[in-house]
Tab-separated table of C-alpha atoms in Angstrom:
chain	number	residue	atom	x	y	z
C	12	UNK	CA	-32.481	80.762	-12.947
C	13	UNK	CA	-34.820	78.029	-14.183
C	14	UNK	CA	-33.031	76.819	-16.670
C	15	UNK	CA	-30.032	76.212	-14.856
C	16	UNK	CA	-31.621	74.454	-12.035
C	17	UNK	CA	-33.340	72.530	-15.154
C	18	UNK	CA	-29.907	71.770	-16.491
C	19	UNK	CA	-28.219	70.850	-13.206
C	20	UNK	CA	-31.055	68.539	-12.398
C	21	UNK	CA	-30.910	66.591	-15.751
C	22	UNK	CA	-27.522	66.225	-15.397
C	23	UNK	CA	-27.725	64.609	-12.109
C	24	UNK	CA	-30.374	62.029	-13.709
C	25	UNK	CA	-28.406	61.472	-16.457
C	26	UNK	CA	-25.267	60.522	-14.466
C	27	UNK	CA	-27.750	58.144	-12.284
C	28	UNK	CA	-29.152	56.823	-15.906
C	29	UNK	CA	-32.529	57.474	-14.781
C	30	UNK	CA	-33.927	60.976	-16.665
C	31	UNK	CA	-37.528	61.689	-16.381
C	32	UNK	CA	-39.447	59.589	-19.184
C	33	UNK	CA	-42.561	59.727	-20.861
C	34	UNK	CA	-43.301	56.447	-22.329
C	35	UNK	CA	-45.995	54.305	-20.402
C	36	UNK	CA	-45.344	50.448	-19.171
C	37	UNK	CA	-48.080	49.119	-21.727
C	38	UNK	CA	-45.349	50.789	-24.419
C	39	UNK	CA	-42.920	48.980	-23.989
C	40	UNK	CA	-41.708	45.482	-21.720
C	41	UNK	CA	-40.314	46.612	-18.448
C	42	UNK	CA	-36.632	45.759	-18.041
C	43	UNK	CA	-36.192	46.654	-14.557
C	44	UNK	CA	-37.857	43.507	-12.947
C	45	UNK	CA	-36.311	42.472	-9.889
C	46	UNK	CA	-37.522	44.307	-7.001
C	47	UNK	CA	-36.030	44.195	-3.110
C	48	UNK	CA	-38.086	46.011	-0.757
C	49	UNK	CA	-36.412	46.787	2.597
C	50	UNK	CA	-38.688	46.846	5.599
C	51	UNK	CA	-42.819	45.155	5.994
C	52	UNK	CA	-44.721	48.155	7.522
C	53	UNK	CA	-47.522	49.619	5.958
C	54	UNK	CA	-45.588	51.867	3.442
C	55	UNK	CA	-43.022	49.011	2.430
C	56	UNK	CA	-45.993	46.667	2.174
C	57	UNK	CA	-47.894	49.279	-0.406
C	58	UNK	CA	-44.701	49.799	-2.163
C	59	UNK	CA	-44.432	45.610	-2.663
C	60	UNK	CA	-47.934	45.672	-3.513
C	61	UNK	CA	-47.961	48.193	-6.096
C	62	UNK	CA	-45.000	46.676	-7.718
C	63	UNK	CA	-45.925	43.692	-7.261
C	64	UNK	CA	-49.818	44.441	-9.339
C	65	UNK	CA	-47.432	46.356	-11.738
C	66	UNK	CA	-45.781	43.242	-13.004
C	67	UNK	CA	-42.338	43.256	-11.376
C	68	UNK	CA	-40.809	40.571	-9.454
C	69	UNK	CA	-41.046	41.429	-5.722
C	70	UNK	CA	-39.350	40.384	-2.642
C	71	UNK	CA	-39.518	41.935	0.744
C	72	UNK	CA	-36.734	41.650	3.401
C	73	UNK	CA	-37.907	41.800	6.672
C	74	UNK	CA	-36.118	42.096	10.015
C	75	UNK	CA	-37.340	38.915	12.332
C	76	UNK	CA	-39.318	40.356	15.323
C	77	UNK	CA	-40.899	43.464	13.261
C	78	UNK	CA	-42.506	45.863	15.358
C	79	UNK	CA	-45.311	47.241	12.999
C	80	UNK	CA	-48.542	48.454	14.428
C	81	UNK	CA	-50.608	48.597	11.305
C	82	UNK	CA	-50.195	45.062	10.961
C	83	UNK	CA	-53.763	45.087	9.219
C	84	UNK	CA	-52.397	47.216	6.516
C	85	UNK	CA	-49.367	45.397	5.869
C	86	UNK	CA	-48.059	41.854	4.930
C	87	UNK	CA	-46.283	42.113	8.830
C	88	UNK	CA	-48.477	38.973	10.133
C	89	UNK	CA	-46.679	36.891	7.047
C	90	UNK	CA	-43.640	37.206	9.354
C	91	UNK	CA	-45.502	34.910	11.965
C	92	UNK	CA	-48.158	33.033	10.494
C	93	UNK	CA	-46.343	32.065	7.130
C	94	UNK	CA	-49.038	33.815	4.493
C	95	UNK	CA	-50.765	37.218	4.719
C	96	UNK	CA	-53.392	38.782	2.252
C	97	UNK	CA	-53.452	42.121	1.556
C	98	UNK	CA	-56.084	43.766	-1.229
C	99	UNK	CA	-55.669	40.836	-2.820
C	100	UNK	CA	-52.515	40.219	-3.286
C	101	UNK	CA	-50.606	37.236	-1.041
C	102	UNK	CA	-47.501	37.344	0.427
C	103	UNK	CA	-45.353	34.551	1.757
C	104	UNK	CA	-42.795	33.972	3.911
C	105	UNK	CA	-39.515	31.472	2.394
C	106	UNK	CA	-36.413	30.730	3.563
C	107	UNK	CA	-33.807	30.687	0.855
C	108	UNK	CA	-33.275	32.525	-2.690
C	109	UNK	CA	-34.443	29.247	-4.574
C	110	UNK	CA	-37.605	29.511	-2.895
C	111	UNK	CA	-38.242	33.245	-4.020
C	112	UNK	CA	-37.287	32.743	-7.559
C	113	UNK	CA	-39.385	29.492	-7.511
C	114	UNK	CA	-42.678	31.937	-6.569
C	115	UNK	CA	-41.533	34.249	-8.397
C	116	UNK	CA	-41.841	31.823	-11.745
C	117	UNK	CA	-45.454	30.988	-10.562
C	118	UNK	CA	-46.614	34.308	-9.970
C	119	UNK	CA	-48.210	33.101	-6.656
C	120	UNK	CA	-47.104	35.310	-3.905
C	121	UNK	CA	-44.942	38.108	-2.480
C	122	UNK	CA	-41.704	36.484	-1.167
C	123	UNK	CA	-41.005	37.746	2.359
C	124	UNK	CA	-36.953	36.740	3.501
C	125	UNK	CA	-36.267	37.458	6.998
C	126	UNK	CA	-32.390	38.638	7.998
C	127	UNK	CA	-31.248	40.021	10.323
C	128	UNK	CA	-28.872	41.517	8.629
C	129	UNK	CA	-31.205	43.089	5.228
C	130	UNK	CA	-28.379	43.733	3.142
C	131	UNK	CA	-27.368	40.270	2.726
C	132	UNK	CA	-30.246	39.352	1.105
C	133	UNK	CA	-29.790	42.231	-1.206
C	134	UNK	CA	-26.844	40.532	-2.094
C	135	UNK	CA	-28.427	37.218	-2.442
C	136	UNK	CA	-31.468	38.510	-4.707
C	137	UNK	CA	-29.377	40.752	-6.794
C	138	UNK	CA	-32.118	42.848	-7.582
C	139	UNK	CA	-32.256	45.641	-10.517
C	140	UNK	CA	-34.465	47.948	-8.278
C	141	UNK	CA	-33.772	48.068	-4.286
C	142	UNK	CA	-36.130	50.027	-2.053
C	143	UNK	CA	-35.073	51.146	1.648
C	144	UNK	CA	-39.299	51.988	2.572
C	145	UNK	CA	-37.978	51.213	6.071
C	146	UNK	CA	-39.240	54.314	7.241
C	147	UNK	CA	-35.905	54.832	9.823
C	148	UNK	CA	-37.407	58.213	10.170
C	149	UNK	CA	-34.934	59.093	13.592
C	150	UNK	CA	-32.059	57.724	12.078
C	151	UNK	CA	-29.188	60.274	12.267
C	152	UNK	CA	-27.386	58.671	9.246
C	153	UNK	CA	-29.523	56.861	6.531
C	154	UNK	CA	-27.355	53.986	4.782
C	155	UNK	CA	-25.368	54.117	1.409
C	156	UNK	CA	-27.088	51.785	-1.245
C	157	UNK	CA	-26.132	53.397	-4.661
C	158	UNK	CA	-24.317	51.041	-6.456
C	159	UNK	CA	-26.368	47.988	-5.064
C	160	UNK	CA	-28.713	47.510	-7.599
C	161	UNK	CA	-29.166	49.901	-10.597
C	162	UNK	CA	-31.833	52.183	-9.661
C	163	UNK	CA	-31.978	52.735	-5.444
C	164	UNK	CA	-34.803	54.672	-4.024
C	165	UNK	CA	-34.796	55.710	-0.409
C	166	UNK	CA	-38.097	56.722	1.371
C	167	UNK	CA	-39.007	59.489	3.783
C	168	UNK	CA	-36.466	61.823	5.634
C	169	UNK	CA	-32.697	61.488	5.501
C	170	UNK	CA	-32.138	59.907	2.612
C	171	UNK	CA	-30.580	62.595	-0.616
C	172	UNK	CA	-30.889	61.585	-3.903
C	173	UNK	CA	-27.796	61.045	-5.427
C	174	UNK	CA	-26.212	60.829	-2.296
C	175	UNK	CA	-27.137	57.205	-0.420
C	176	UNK	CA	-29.488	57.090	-2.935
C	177	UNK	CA	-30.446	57.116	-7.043
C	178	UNK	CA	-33.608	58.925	-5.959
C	179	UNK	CA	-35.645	59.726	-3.054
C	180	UNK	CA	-39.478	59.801	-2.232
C	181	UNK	CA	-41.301	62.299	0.020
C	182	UNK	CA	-43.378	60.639	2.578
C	183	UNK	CA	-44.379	64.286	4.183
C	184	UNK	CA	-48.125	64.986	3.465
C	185	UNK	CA	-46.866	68.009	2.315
C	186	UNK	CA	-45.215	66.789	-0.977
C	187	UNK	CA	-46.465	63.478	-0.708
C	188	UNK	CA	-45.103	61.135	-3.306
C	189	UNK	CA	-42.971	63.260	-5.187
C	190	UNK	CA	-40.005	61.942	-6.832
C	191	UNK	CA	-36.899	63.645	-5.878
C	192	UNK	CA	-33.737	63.208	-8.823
C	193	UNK	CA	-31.727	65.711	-6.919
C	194	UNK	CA	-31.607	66.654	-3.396
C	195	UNK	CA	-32.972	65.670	0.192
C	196	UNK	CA	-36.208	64.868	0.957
C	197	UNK	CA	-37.755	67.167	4.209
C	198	UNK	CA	-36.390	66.485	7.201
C	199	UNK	CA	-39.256	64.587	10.195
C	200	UNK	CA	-40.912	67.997	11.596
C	201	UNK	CA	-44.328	68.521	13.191
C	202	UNK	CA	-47.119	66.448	14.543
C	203	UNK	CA	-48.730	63.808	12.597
C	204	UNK	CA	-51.768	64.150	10.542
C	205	UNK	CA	-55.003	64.473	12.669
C	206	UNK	CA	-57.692	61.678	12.034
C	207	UNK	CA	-61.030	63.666	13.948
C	208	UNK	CA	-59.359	66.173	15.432
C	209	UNK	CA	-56.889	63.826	17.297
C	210	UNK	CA	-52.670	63.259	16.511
C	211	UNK	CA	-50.233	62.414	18.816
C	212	UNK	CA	-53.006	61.605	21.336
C	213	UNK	CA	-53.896	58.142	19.595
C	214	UNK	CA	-50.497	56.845	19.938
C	215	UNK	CA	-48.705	54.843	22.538
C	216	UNK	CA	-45.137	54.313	22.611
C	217	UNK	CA	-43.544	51.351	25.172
C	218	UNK	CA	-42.618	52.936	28.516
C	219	UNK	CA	-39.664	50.481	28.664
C	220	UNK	CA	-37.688	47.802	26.767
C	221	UNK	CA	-39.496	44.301	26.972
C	222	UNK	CA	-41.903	41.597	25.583
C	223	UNK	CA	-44.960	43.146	24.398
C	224	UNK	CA	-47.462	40.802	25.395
C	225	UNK	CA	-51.626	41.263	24.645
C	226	UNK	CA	-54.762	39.225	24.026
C	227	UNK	CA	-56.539	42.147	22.121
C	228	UNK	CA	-57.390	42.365	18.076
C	229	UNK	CA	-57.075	44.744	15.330
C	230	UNK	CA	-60.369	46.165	14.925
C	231	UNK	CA	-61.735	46.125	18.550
C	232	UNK	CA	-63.905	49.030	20.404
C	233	UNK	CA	-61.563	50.107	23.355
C	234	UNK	CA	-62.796	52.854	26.229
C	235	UNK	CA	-60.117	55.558	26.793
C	236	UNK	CA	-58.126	53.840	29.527
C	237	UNK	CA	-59.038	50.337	29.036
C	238	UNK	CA	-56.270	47.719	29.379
C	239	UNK	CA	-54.973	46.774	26.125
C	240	UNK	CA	-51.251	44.828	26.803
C	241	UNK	CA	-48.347	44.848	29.209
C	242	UNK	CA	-44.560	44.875	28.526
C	243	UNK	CA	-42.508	42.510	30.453
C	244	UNK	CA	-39.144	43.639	31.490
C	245	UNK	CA	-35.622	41.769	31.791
C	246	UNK	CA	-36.436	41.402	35.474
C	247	UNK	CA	-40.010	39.979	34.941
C	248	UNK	CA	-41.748	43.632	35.625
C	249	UNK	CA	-44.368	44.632	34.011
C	250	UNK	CA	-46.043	47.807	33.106
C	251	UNK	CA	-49.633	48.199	31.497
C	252	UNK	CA	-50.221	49.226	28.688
C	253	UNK	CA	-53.977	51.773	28.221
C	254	UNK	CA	-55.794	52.796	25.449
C	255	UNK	CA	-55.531	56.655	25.432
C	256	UNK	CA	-58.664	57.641	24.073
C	257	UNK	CA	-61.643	55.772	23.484
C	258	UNK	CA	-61.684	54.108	19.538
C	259	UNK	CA	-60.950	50.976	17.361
C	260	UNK	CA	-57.794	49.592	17.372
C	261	UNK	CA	-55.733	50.679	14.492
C	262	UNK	CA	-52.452	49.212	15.546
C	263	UNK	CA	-51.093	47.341	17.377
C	264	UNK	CA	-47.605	45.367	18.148
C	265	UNK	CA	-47.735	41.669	17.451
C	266	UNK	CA	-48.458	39.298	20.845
C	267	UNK	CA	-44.902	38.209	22.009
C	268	UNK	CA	-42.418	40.536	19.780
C	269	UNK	CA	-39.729	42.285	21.673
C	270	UNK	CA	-39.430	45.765	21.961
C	271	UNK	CA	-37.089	48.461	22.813
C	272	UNK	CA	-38.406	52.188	25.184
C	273	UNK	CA	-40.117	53.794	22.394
C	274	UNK	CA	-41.402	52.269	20.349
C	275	UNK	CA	-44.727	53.219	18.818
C	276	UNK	CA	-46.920	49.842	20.029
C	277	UNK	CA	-50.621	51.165	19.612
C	278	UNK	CA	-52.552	53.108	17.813
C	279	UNK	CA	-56.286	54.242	18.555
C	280	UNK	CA	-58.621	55.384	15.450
C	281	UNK	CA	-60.927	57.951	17.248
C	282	UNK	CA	-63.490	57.567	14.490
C	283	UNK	CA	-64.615	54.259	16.583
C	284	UNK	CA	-66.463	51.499	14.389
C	285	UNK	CA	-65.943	53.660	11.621
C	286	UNK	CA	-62.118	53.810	11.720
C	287	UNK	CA	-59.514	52.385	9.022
C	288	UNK	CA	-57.390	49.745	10.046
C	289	UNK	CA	-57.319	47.242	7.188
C	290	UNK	CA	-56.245	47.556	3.692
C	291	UNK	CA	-53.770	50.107	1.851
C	292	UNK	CA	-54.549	53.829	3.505
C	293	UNK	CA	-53.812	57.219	1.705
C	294	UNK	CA	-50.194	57.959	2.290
C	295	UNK	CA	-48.714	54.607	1.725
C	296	UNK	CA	-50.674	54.212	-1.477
C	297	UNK	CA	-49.486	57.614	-2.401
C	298	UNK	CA	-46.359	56.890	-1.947
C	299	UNK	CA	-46.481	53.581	-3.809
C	300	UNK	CA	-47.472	55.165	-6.977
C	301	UNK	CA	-44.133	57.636	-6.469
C	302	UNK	CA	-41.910	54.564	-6.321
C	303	UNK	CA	-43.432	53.312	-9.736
C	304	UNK	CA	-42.993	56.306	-11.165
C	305	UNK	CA	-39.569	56.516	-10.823
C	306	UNK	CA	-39.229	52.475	-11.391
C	307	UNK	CA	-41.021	53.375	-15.024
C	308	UNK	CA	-39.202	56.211	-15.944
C	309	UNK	CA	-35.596	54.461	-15.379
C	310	UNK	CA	-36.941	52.074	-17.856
C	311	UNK	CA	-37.748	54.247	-20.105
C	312	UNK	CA	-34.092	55.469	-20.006
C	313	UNK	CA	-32.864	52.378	-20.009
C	314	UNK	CA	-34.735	50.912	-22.970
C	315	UNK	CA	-33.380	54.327	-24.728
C	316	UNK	CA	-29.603	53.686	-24.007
């Protein structure tokens, strides 16, 4: 039975061009270059920075009122304020195509192009490698990008490798990172992963569609029920927003972006003082290194062809 499933599964790679390879990056030059990264949350943001550190040409395509939380462990702020810094690397928000080839010839910074419509900068950029780490996790259909760029990777659940997708990453903590050539990756179950004890607990999601609206910081010591933001409604009503358990604030929603009923707008770190909220945490990282994998061994079929 092995060696069937063995056979099927190399045969699916091989019709994608993209078998499982053993040769290292410092082997041989990379020929897969070009990278698009869909979406600027904390996974597509360690996914663009692991690339990125790699040596490949990286752009990220955000959407223009993004949402994310974790805004500490992503290049999200880049969005608004024009640069971003994140372990190191910079990222930088441009306009057109000539101004992301232009940094990508100096090396300088992470492009960041903002449309509202992603897929036409996909077909701007051209890229060789295009990665949906969007992280649409309740999306009933994921979208069809094989054929867009020569190796497509879809993250986290609904995307099927060879399906929408050349191959698709687990984002689960179960099977976290793995590389999937054939077949879907798990379907969103369960409860999140507990950080002291707490899960579900430490997040908010908006009561009602508005503009999310706050004075508070990344980083600060909240008291469970303490004030934190207010949503402002079509018809100028407003609901408060609490901290649900006493903590540092992990995430948080951007001062003035929109939002729809929902949405995940805060997140509490129990731990207090000594909670994460700043650089790359486990799972994206994780997940990063998954998306390289695969990016390395295309090129190694590639550079074999």
């Amino acid at each position: 039975m092995g060696g069937g499933r063995d056979r099927r599964s190399a045969a699916s790679r091989q019709s994608a061009h993209l078998p499982a390879g053993g040769e290292t990056a410092e082997r041989a030059a990379a020929v897969l270059t070009r990278c698009v990264v869909l979406g600027i949350g904390d996974v597509a943001s360690a996914v663009a920075h692991r690339l990125w550190t790699a040596g490949s040409l990286v752009a990220i395509v955000s959407e223009p009122w993004p949402t994310v939380t974790r805004r500490g462990m992503a290049f999200a702020d880049a969005v608004f304020d024009g640069q971003t810094v994140l372990e190191g690397v910079v990222a930088r928000r441009v306009e057109t195509k000539g101004e992301v080839e232009a940094l990508w010839d100096e090396r300088g910074a992470v492009p960041i192009l903002v449309r509202r419509n992603p897929l036409e900068a996909v077909e701007e950029l051209v890229p060789q490698v295009l990665v949906d780490a969007r992280m649409r996790k309740h999306a009933t259909v994921q979208p069809h990008l094989r054929g867009l760029a020569r190796l497509t990777v879809g993250l986290g659940p609904g995307f099927v490798a060879g399906e929408q997708v050349d191959v698709a990453i687990e984002t689960s903590w179960e099977e976290l990172g793995r590389v999937r050539w054939e077949g879907s990756n798990r379907p969103l179950m369960g409860e999140p992963r507990a950080i002291a004890g707490v899960q579900r607990g430490r997040y908010v999601y908006a009561p009602m569609s508005g503009l999310w609206r706050t004075e508070r910081q990344l980083g600060e010591s909240v008291a469970a029920g303490e004030p934190v933001a207010r949503l402002v409604g079509a018809r100028s009503e407003k609901v408060v927003v609490v901290a649900p358990i006493a903590g540092l604030i992990r995430g948080l929603t951007r001062d003035g972006v929109p939002v729809e009923q929902g949405t995940k707008v805060l997140e509490i770190d129990p731990r207090g003082v000594g909670g994460e909220w700043r650089g790359i945490g486990e799972r994206p990282r994780r997940v990063a290194e998954g998306v390289l994998a695969a990016v390395r061994s295309a090129e190694t079929s590639l550079r074999r062809r």
